[in-house]
Amino acid sequence: MDDDARTRLLDAAEALFYARGIQAVGMDEIRAGSGLSLKRVYGLYPGKDALVEAYLDRRDVRWRGRLAAAVEQAGDPDERILAVFDWLGSWFREPGFRGCAWINGHGELGTVSEAVARCTRAHKQAFAEYLAGLVAAAGRPAALGPQLLLLAEGAMVTAGIFRTPEPAAQAREAAAVLVGASTFAR
Amino acid sequence: MDDDARTRLLDAAEALFYARGIQAVGMDEIRAGSGLSLKRVYGLYPGKDALVEAYLDRRDVRWRGRLAAAVEQAGDPDERILAVFDWLGSWFREPGFRGCAWINGHGELGTVSEAVARCTRAHKQAFAEYLAGLVAAAGRPAALGPQLLLLAEGAMVTAGIFRTPEPAAQAREAAAVLVGASTFAR
DNA sequence: TAGCGTAGAGAACGTCCGTTCTCACGCGCA
DNA sequence: TGCGCGTGAGAACGGACGTTCTCTACGCTA
């Protein structure tokens, strides 16, 4: 029952934080959304800061898990790289898509909350390393990894601002050119 | 004197909003930073929302003006495209760089303030059109424009999160490949 | 110099929010 | 059945913030 309450709390927090931003959502709204009592909320997490961190951490493992699962469907190493952008497109198309939770959170609290800044760097670092792994597996030069990261980040931001999934396809196209132009590293 | 007060107010607002985010900065802090009285502040702008909008609008013309001035230094049309990323690099290196003000503002208030969302779309749209103009002037295919936009946006975000100017050079490298791989449109 | 309008300083107001406290209800156990 | 521990609902508290109001002092004009 404790894990269940924690899940309900994080579900409510995630839905509200992601949709409207962190500072714009009050603890009382999260309490109402979770169906828990305020005492229970503060029993599970000592304060809003801790809840925000837990929200970002849980979303991180799920986000990267979903990405990895989608990429694994592709067989060819080069295709796997492009599958990242296909998955981004399907993410952008989900109802309620509002850009990247970490980019948004960092823009809002990056300079005011060290925890948010740390979570964001950790998430983006992990994503960058994942891309670097795909690049290495394809035998492509390491310099390709950061370039793919920039395309992906740019696609997330642009899709979030203009509310269109189009940037995913544009990024995929650009990524294909970069992959094709890269010489094999070994 | 009225224009001078307005300038001082917007200077203070911009420094604080950009450095720490919009919701994290109070009107009283802006008043103190501007050296104006609270009555004067509210005489110049009816409320915080209007001040935020004025901040974003003024920064928009200056940001794009600085970019255009730097790009004009390059003579060759292809070089002009790459000059965009060189200028991004010099911007990233400025002390106090904290990413893109519109991406940050949109992440914080994009769903809660229609004005912020509108300013952000307008600014990014203008930037996208500027890039499209450079691409057209170089006789490159129109599809290149949005790809360059993604690289630039990704570079801004990544530089802001990791506090390093490196993404500008990586984006420039990728842009050079994309430009080189693009066939002439005419 | 007397009077008036303006502007600055900051107190005050109402609201909101994170967090804590109170109180009463209900369940388990002897 | 009587008792007490834990839990839920929500009131309460302290502080912050956007905005307005009050009061005072200064400068201009007749």
PDB file of C-alpha atoms in Angstrom, chain B residues 52-152:
ATOM      1  CA  VAL B  52       7.983  40.263 -19.002  1.00  0.00           C
ATOM      2  CA  GLU B  53       6.628  40.749 -22.493  1.00  0.00           C
ATOM      3  CA  ALA B  54       8.592  44.000 -22.916  1.00  0.00           C
ATOM      4  CA  TYR B  55      11.725  42.236 -21.699  1.00  0.00           C
ATOM      5  CA  LEU B  56      11.360  39.465 -24.250  1.00  0.00           C
ATOM      6  CA  ASP B  57      10.486  41.855 -27.066  1.00  0.00           C
ATOM      7  CA  ARG B  58      13.437  44.163 -26.477  1.00  0.00           C
ATOM      8  CA  ARG B  59      15.820  41.243 -26.147  1.00  0.00           C
ATOM      9  CA  ASP B  60      14.483  39.795 -29.399  1.00  0.00           C
ATOM     10  CA  VAL B  61      15.442  42.775 -31.528  1.00  0.00           C
ATOM     11  CA  ARG B  62      18.849  43.052 -29.882  1.00  0.00           C
ATOM     12  CA  TRP B  63      19.610  39.328 -30.127  1.00  0.00           C
ATOM     13  CA  ARG B  64      18.723  39.103 -33.780  1.00  0.00           C
ATOM     14  CA  GLY B  65      20.479  42.372 -34.496  1.00  0.00           C
ATOM     15  CA  ARG B  66      23.710  41.136 -32.962  1.00  0.00           C
ATOM     16  CA  LEU B  67      23.459  37.873 -34.884  1.00  0.00           C
ATOM     17  CA  ALA B  68      22.826  39.623 -38.188  1.00  0.00           C
ATOM     18  CA  ALA B  69      25.685  42.053 -37.603  1.00  0.00           C
ATOM     19  CA  ALA B  70      28.103  39.195 -36.961  1.00  0.00           C
ATOM     20  CA  VAL B  71      26.910  37.189 -39.959  1.00  0.00           C
ATOM     21  CA  GLU B  72      27.288  40.177 -42.271  1.00  0.00           C
ATOM     22  CA  GLN B  73      31.014  40.159 -41.640  1.00  0.00           C
ATOM     23  CA  ALA B  74      31.304  36.967 -43.681  1.00  0.00           C
ATOM     24  CA  GLY B  75      31.353  37.427 -47.413  1.00  0.00           C
ATOM     25  CA  ASP B  76      30.710  34.033 -48.922  1.00  0.00           C
ATOM     26  CA  PRO B  77      27.084  32.832 -48.669  1.00  0.00           C
ATOM     27  CA  ASP B  78      28.121  29.424 -47.379  1.00  0.00           C
ATOM     28  CA  GLU B  79      30.442  31.071 -44.877  1.00  0.00           C
ATOM     29  CA  ARG B  80      27.555  33.196 -43.665  1.00  0.00           C
ATOM     30  CA  ILE B  81      25.654  30.080 -42.709  1.00  0.00           C
ATOM     31  CA  LEU B  82      28.602  28.843 -40.673  1.00  0.00           C
ATOM     32  CA  ALA B  83      29.094  32.301 -39.161  1.00  0.00           C
ATOM     33  CA  VAL B  84      25.812  31.792 -37.331  1.00  0.00           C
ATOM     34  CA  PHE B  85      27.429  29.040 -35.301  1.00  0.00           C
ATOM     35  CA  ASP B  86      30.586  31.037 -34.741  1.00  0.00           C
ATOM     36  CA  TRP B  87      28.482  33.804 -33.294  1.00  0.00           C
ATOM     37  CA  LEU B  88      26.626  31.298 -31.113  1.00  0.00           C
ATOM     38  CA  GLY B  89      30.014  30.237 -29.779  1.00  0.00           C
ATOM     39  CA  SER B  90      30.950  33.777 -28.842  1.00  0.00           C
ATOM     40  CA  TRP B  91      27.558  34.205 -27.177  1.00  0.00           C
ATOM     41  CA  PHE B  92      27.994  30.969 -25.205  1.00  0.00           C
ATOM     42  CA  ARG B  93      31.329  32.261 -23.984  1.00  0.00           C
ATOM     43  CA  GLU B  94      29.898  35.462 -22.554  1.00  0.00           C
ATOM     44  CA  PRO B  95      29.946  35.571 -18.763  1.00  0.00           C
ATOM     45  CA  GLY B  96      26.516  34.928 -17.342  1.00  0.00           C
ATOM     46  CA  PHE B  97      25.336  32.879 -20.315  1.00  0.00           C
ATOM     47  CA  ARG B  98      22.373  30.805 -19.146  1.00  0.00           C
ATOM     48  CA  GLY B  99      20.942  29.372 -22.342  1.00  0.00           C
ATOM     49  CA  CYS B 100      18.208  30.843 -24.503  1.00  0.00           C
ATOM     50  CA  ALA B 101      15.885  33.266 -22.735  1.00  0.00           C
ATOM     51  CA  TRP B 102      12.899  32.139 -24.784  1.00  0.00           C
ATOM     52  CA  ILE B 103      13.492  28.417 -24.375  1.00  0.00           C
ATOM     53  CA  ASN B 104      13.880  28.988 -20.651  1.00  0.00           C
ATOM     54  CA  GLY B 105      10.839  31.238 -20.442  1.00  0.00           C
ATOM     55  CA  HIS B 106       8.773  28.847 -22.513  1.00  0.00           C
ATOM     56  CA  GLY B 107       9.757  25.926 -20.330  1.00  0.00           C
ATOM     57  CA  GLU B 108       8.729  27.879 -17.283  1.00  0.00           C
ATOM     58  CA  LEU B 109       5.560  29.607 -18.461  1.00  0.00           C
ATOM     59  CA  GLY B 110       4.769  28.309 -21.931  1.00  0.00           C
ATOM     60  CA  THR B 111       1.565  26.649 -20.841  1.00  0.00           C
ATOM     61  CA  VAL B 112       0.605  29.189 -18.200  1.00  0.00           C
ATOM     62  CA  SER B 113       1.222  32.496 -19.991  1.00  0.00           C
ATOM     63  CA  GLU B 114      -0.057  32.905 -23.508  1.00  0.00           C
ATOM     64  CA  ALA B 115       2.096  36.035 -23.879  1.00  0.00           C
ATOM     65  CA  VAL B 116       5.323  34.146 -23.184  1.00  0.00           C
ATOM     66  CA  ALA B 117       4.305  31.378 -25.580  1.00  0.00           C
ATOM     67  CA  ARG B 118       3.518  33.932 -28.268  1.00  0.00           C
ATOM     68  CA  CYS B 119       6.822  35.810 -27.815  1.00  0.00           C
ATOM     69  CA  THR B 120       8.730  32.541 -27.986  1.00  0.00           C
ATOM     70  CA  ARG B 121       7.030  31.359 -31.152  1.00  0.00           C
ATOM     71  CA  ALA B 122       7.545  34.769 -32.768  1.00  0.00           C
ATOM     72  CA  HIS B 123      11.222  34.847 -31.861  1.00  0.00           C
ATOM     73  CA  LYS B 124      11.939  31.318 -33.038  1.00  0.00           C
ATOM     74  CA  GLN B 125       9.891  31.833 -36.162  1.00  0.00           C
ATOM     75  CA  ALA B 126      11.933  34.924 -36.982  1.00  0.00           C
ATOM     76  CA  PHE B 127      15.153  33.034 -36.343  1.00  0.00           C
ATOM     77  CA  ALA B 128      13.982  30.168 -38.554  1.00  0.00           C
ATOM     78  CA  GLU B 129      13.109  32.605 -41.326  1.00  0.00           C
ATOM     79  CA  TYR B 130      16.478  34.289 -41.003  1.00  0.00           C
ATOM     80  CA  LEU B 131      18.211  30.941 -41.433  1.00  0.00           C
ATOM     81  CA  ALA B 132      15.969  30.144 -44.373  1.00  0.00           C
ATOM     82  CA  GLY B 133      17.073  33.432 -45.939  1.00  0.00           C
ATOM     83  CA  LEU B 134      20.733  32.537 -45.548  1.00  0.00           C
ATOM     84  CA  VAL B 135      20.078  29.119 -47.072  1.00  0.00           C
ATOM     85  CA  ALA B 136      18.238  30.641 -50.021  1.00  0.00           C
ATOM     86  CA  ALA B 137      20.992  33.227 -50.542  1.00  0.00           C
ATOM     87  CA  ALA B 138      23.508  30.406 -50.743  1.00  0.00           C
ATOM     88  CA  GLY B 139      21.350  28.637 -53.312  1.00  0.00           C
ATOM     89  CA  ARG B 140      20.945  25.634 -51.039  1.00  0.00           C
ATOM     90  CA  PRO B 141      17.770  23.541 -50.836  1.00  0.00           C
ATOM     91  CA  ALA B 142      15.092  24.873 -48.508  1.00  0.00           C
ATOM     92  CA  ALA B 143      15.123  21.684 -46.436  1.00  0.00           C
ATOM     93  CA  LEU B 144      18.494  22.746 -45.060  1.00  0.00           C
ATOM     94  CA  GLY B 145      16.998  25.669 -43.120  1.00  0.00           C
ATOM     95  CA  PRO B 146      15.047  23.690 -40.498  1.00  0.00           C
ATOM     96  CA  GLN B 147      17.982  21.330 -40.044  1.00  0.00           C
ATOM     97  CA  LEU B 148      20.269  24.234 -39.220  1.00  0.00           C
ATOM     98  CA  LEU B 149      17.626  25.534 -36.834  1.00  0.00           C
ATOM     99  CA  LEU B 150      17.646  22.221 -34.955  1.00  0.00           C
ATOM    100  CA  LEU B 151      21.436  22.296 -34.661  1.00  0.00           C
ATOM    101  CA  ALA B 152      21.351  25.862 -33.351  1.00  0.00           C
TER     102      ALA B 152
END
